[in-house]
PDB file of C-alpha atoms and ligand atoms in Angstrom:
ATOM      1  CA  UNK H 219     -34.059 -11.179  87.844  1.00  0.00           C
ATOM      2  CA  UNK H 220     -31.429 -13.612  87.043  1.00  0.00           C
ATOM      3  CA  UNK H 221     -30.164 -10.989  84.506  1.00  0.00           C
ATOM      4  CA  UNK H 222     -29.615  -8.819  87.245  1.00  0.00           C
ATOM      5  CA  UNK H 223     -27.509 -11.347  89.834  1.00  0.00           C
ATOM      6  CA  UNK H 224     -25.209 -11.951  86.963  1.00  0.00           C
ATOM      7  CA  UNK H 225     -24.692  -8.238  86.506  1.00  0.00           C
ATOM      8  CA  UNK H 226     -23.962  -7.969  90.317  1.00  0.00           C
ATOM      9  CA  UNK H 227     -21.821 -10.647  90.010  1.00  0.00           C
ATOM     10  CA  UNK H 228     -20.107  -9.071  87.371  1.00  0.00           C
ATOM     11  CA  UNK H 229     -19.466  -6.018  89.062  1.00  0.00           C
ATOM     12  CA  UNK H 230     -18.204  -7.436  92.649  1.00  0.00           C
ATOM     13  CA  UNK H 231     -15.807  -9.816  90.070  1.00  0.00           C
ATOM     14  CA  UNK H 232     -14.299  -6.830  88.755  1.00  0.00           C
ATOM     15  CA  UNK H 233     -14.463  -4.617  91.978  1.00  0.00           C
ATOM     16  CA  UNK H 234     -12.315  -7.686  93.395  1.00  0.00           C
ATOM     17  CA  UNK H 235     -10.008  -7.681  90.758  1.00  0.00           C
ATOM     18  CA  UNK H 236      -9.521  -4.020  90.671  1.00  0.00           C
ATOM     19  CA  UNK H 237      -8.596  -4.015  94.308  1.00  0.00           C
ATOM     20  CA  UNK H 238      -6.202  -6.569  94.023  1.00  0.00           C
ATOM     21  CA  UNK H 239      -4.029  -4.897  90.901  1.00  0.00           C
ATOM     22  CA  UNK H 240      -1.062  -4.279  91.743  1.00  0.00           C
ATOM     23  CA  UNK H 241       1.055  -1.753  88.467  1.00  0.00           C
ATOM     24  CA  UNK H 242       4.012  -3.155  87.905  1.00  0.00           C
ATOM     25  CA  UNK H 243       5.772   0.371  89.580  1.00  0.00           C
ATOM     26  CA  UNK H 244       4.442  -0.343  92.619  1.00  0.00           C
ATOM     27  CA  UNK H 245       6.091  -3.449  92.440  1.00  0.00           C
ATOM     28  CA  UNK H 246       9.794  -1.465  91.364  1.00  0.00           C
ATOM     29  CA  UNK H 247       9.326   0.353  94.084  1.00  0.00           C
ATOM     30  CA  UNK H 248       9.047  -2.064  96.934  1.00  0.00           C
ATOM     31  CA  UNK H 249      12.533  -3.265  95.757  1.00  0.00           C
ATOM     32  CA  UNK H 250      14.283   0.068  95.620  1.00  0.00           C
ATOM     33  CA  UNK H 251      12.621  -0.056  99.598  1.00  0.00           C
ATOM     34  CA  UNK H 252      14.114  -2.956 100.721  1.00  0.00           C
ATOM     35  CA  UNK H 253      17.222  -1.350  99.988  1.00  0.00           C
ATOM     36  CA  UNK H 254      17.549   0.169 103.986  1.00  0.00           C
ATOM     37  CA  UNK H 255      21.134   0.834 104.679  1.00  0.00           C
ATOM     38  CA  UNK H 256      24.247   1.444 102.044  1.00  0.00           C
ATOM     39  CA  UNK H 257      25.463  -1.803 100.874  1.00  0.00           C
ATOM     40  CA  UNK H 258      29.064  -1.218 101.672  1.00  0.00           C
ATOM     41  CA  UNK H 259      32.367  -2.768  99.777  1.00  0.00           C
ATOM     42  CA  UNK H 260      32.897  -6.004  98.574  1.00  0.00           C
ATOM     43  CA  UNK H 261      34.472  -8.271 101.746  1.00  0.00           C
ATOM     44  CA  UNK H 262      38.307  -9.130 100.216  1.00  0.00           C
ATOM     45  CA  UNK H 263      38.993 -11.286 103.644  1.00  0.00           C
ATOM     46  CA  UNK H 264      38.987 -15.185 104.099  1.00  0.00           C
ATOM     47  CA  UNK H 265      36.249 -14.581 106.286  1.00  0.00           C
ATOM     48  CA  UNK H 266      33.529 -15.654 103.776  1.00  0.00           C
ATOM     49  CA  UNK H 267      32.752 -17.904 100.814  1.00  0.00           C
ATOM     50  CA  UNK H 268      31.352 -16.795  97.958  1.00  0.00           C
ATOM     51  CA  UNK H 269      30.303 -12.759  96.931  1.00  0.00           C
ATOM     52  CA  UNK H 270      29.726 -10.510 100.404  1.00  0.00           C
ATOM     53  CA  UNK H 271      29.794  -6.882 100.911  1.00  0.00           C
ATOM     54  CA  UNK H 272      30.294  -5.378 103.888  1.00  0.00           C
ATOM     55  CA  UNK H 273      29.228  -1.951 105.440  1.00  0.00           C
ATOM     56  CA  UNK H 274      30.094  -1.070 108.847  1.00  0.00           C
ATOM     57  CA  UNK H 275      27.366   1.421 110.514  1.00  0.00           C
ATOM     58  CA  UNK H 276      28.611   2.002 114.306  1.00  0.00           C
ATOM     59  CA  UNK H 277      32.036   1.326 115.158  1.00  0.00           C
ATOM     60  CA  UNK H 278      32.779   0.086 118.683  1.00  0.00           C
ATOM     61  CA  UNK H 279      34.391   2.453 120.701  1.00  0.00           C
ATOM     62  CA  UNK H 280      35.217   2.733 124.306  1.00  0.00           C
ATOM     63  CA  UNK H 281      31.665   4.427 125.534  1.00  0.00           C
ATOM     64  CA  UNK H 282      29.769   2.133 123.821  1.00  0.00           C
ATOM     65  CA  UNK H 283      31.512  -1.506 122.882  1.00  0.00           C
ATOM     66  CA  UNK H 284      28.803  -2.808 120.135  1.00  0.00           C
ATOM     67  CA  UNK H 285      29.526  -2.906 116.664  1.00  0.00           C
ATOM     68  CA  UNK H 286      26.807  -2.484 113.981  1.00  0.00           C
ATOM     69  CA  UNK H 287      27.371  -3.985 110.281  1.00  0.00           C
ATOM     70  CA  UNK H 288      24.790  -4.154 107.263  1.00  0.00           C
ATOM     71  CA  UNK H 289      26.255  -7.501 105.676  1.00  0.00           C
ATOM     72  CA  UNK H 290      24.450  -8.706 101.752  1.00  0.00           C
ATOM     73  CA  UNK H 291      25.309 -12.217 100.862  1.00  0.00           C
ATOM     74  CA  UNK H 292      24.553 -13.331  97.187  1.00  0.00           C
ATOM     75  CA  UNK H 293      23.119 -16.202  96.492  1.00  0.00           C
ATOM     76  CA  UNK H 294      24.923 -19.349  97.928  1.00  0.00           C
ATOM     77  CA  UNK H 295      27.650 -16.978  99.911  1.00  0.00           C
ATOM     78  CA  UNK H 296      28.069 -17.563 103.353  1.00  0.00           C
ATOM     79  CA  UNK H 297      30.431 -16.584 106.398  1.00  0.00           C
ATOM     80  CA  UNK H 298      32.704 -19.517 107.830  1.00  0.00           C
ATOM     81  CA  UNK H 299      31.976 -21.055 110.965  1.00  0.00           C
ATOM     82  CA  UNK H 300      33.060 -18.701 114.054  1.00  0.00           C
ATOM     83  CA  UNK H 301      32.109 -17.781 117.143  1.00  0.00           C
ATOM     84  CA  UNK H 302      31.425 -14.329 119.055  1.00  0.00           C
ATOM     85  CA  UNK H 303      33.050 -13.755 122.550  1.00  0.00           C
ATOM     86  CA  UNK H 304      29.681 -12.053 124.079  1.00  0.00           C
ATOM     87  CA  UNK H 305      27.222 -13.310 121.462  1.00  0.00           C
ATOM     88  CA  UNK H 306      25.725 -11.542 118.249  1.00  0.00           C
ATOM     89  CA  UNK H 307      22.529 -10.328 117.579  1.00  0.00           C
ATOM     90  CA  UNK H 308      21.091 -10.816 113.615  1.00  0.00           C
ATOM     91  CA  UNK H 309      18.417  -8.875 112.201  1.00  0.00           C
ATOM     92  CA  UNK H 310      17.479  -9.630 108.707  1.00  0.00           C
ATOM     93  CA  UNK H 311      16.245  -6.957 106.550  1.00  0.00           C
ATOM     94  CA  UNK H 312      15.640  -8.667 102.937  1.00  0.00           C
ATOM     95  CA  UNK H 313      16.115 -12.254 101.366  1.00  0.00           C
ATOM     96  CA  UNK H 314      16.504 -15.451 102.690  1.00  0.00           C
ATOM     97  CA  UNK H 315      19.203 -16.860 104.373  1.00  0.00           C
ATOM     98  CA  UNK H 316      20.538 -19.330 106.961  1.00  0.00           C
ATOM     99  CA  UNK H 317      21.936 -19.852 110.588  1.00  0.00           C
ATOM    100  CA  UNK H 318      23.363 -22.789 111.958  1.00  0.00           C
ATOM    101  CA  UNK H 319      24.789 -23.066 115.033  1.00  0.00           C
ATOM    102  CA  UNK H 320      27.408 -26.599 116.074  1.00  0.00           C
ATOM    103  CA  UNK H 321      25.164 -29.495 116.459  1.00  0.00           C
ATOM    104  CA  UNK H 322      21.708 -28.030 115.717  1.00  0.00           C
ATOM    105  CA  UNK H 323      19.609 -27.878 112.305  1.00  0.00           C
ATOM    106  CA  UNK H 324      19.864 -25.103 109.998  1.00  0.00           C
ATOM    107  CA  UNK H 325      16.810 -22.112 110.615  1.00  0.00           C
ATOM    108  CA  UNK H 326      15.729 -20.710 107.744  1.00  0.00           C
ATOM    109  CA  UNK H 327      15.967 -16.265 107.934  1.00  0.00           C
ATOM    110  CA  UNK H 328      13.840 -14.219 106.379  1.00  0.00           C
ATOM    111  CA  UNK H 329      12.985 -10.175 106.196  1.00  0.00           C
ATOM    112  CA  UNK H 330      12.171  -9.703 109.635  1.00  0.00           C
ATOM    113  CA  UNK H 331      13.889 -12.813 111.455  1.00  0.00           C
ATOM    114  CA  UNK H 332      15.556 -12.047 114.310  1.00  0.00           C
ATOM    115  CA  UNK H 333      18.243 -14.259 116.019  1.00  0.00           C
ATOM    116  CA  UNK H 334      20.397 -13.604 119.394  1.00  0.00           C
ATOM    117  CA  UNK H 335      23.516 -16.041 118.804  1.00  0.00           C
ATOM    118  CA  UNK H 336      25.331 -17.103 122.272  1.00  0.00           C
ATOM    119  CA  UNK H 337      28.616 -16.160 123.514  1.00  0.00           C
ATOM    120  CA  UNK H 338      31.401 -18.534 121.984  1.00  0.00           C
ATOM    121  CA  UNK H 339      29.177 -20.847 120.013  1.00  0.00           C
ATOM    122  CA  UNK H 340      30.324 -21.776 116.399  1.00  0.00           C
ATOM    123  CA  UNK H 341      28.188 -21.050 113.871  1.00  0.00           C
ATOM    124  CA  UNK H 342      27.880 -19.429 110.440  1.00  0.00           C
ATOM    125  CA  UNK H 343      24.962 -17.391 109.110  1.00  0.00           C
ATOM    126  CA  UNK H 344      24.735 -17.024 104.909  1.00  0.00           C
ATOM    127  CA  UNK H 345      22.346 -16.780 101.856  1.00  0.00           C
ATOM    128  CA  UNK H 346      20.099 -19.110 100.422  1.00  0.00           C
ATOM    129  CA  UNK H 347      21.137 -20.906  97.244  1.00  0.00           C
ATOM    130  CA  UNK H 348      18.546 -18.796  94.941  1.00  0.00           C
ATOM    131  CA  UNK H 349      18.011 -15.838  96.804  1.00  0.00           C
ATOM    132  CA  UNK H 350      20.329 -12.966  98.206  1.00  0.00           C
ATOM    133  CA  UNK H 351      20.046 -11.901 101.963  1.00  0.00           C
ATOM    134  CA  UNK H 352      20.836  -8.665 103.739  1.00  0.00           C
ATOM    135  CA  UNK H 353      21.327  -8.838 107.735  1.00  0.00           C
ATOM    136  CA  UNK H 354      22.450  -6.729 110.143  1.00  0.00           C
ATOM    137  CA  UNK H 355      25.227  -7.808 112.328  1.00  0.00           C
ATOM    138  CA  UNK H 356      25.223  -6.223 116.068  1.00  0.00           C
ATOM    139  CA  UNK H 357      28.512  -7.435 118.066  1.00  0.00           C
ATOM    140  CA  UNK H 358      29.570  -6.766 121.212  1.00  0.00           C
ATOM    141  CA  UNK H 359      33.410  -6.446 121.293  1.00  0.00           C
ATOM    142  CA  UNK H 360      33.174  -6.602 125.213  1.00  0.00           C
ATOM    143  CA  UNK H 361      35.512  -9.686 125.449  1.00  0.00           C
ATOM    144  CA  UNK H 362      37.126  -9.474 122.184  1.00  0.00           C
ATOM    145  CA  UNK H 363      36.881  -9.807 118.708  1.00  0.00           C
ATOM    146  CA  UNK H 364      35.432 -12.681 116.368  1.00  0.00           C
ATOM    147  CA  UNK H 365      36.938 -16.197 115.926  1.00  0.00           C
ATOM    148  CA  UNK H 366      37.123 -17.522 112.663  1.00  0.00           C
ATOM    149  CA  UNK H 367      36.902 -21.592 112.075  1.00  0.00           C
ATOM    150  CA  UNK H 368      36.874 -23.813 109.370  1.00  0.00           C
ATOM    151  CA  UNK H 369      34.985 -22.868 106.190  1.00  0.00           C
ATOM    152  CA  UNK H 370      31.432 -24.350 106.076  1.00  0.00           C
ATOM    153  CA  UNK H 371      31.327 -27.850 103.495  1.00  0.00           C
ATOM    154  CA  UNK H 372      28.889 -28.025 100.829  1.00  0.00           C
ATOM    155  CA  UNK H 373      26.945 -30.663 103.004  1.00  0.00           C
ATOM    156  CA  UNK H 374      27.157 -28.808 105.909  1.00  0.00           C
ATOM    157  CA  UNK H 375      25.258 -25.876 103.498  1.00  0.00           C
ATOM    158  CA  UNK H 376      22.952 -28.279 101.679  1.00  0.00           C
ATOM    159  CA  UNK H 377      21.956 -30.343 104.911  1.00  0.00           C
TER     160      UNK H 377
HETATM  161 MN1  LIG F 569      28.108 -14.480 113.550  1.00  0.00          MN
END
């Protein structure tokens, strides 16, 4: 009888462990997933600190005054402080990364985060020291374009 538990035992063990095994391919192929939209150029403006690329999806136009960008941030790069005339929308697609707007703590962002930033507040939104982070920036251009401020301090970052 007891011969026969441990057998059953045995067998739910493995059935557990078989259910839970992931191949490594599986694995390749949830990264090559994350992937969503085309990760653009590599930003050349002031506008940032540290590696960024930049692809712009929807263009603003006249009919329709919202801008759409898919922005990656490696590790540790992050936009300066500035503020949006109407406000900004971020939706984050992969990684881990940070907002912080004037005079509040830092919120953490991770795949699936979603932030509405107000019209004309300073703030800066970036990657996590370890780990890269892909957003998607949706602007208004309704009252005009971005302001860029000061570049964000390494305590300002760390804090
Ligand atoms: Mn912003």
């Amino acid at each position: 009888m007891k011969c026969i538990l441990k057998i059953n035992v045995a067998c739910l063990l493995l059935l557990f462990y078989s259910c839970n095994y992931i191949p490594a391919e599986s694995n390749k192929e949830t990264e090559k997933r994350s992937i969503i939209f085309a990760q653009g150029d590599k930003n050349t403006t002031q506008n940032f600190n540290g590696e960024v690329w930049v692809k712009s999806l929807i263009d603003a136009d006249s009919l329709n005054e919202t801008a759409v960008g898919n922005v990656t941030f490696a590790p540790g790069a992050r936009s300066k402080w500035h503020s949006h005339p109407a406000g900004q929308i971020l939706m984050v697609t992969d990684g881990v990364g940070y907002y912080q707007e004037k005079g509040q703590s830092k919120v953490i962002l991770r795949k699936g985060s979603v932030i509405k930033c107000p019209p004309n507040t300073p703030h800066w939104h970036g990657a996590s020291p370890d780990t890269a982070f892909v957003q998607l920036a949706i602007t208004s251009r309704t009252n005009g374009p971005t302001v860029w401020l000061q570049t964000v301090t390494e305590k300002e970052y760390r804090d």
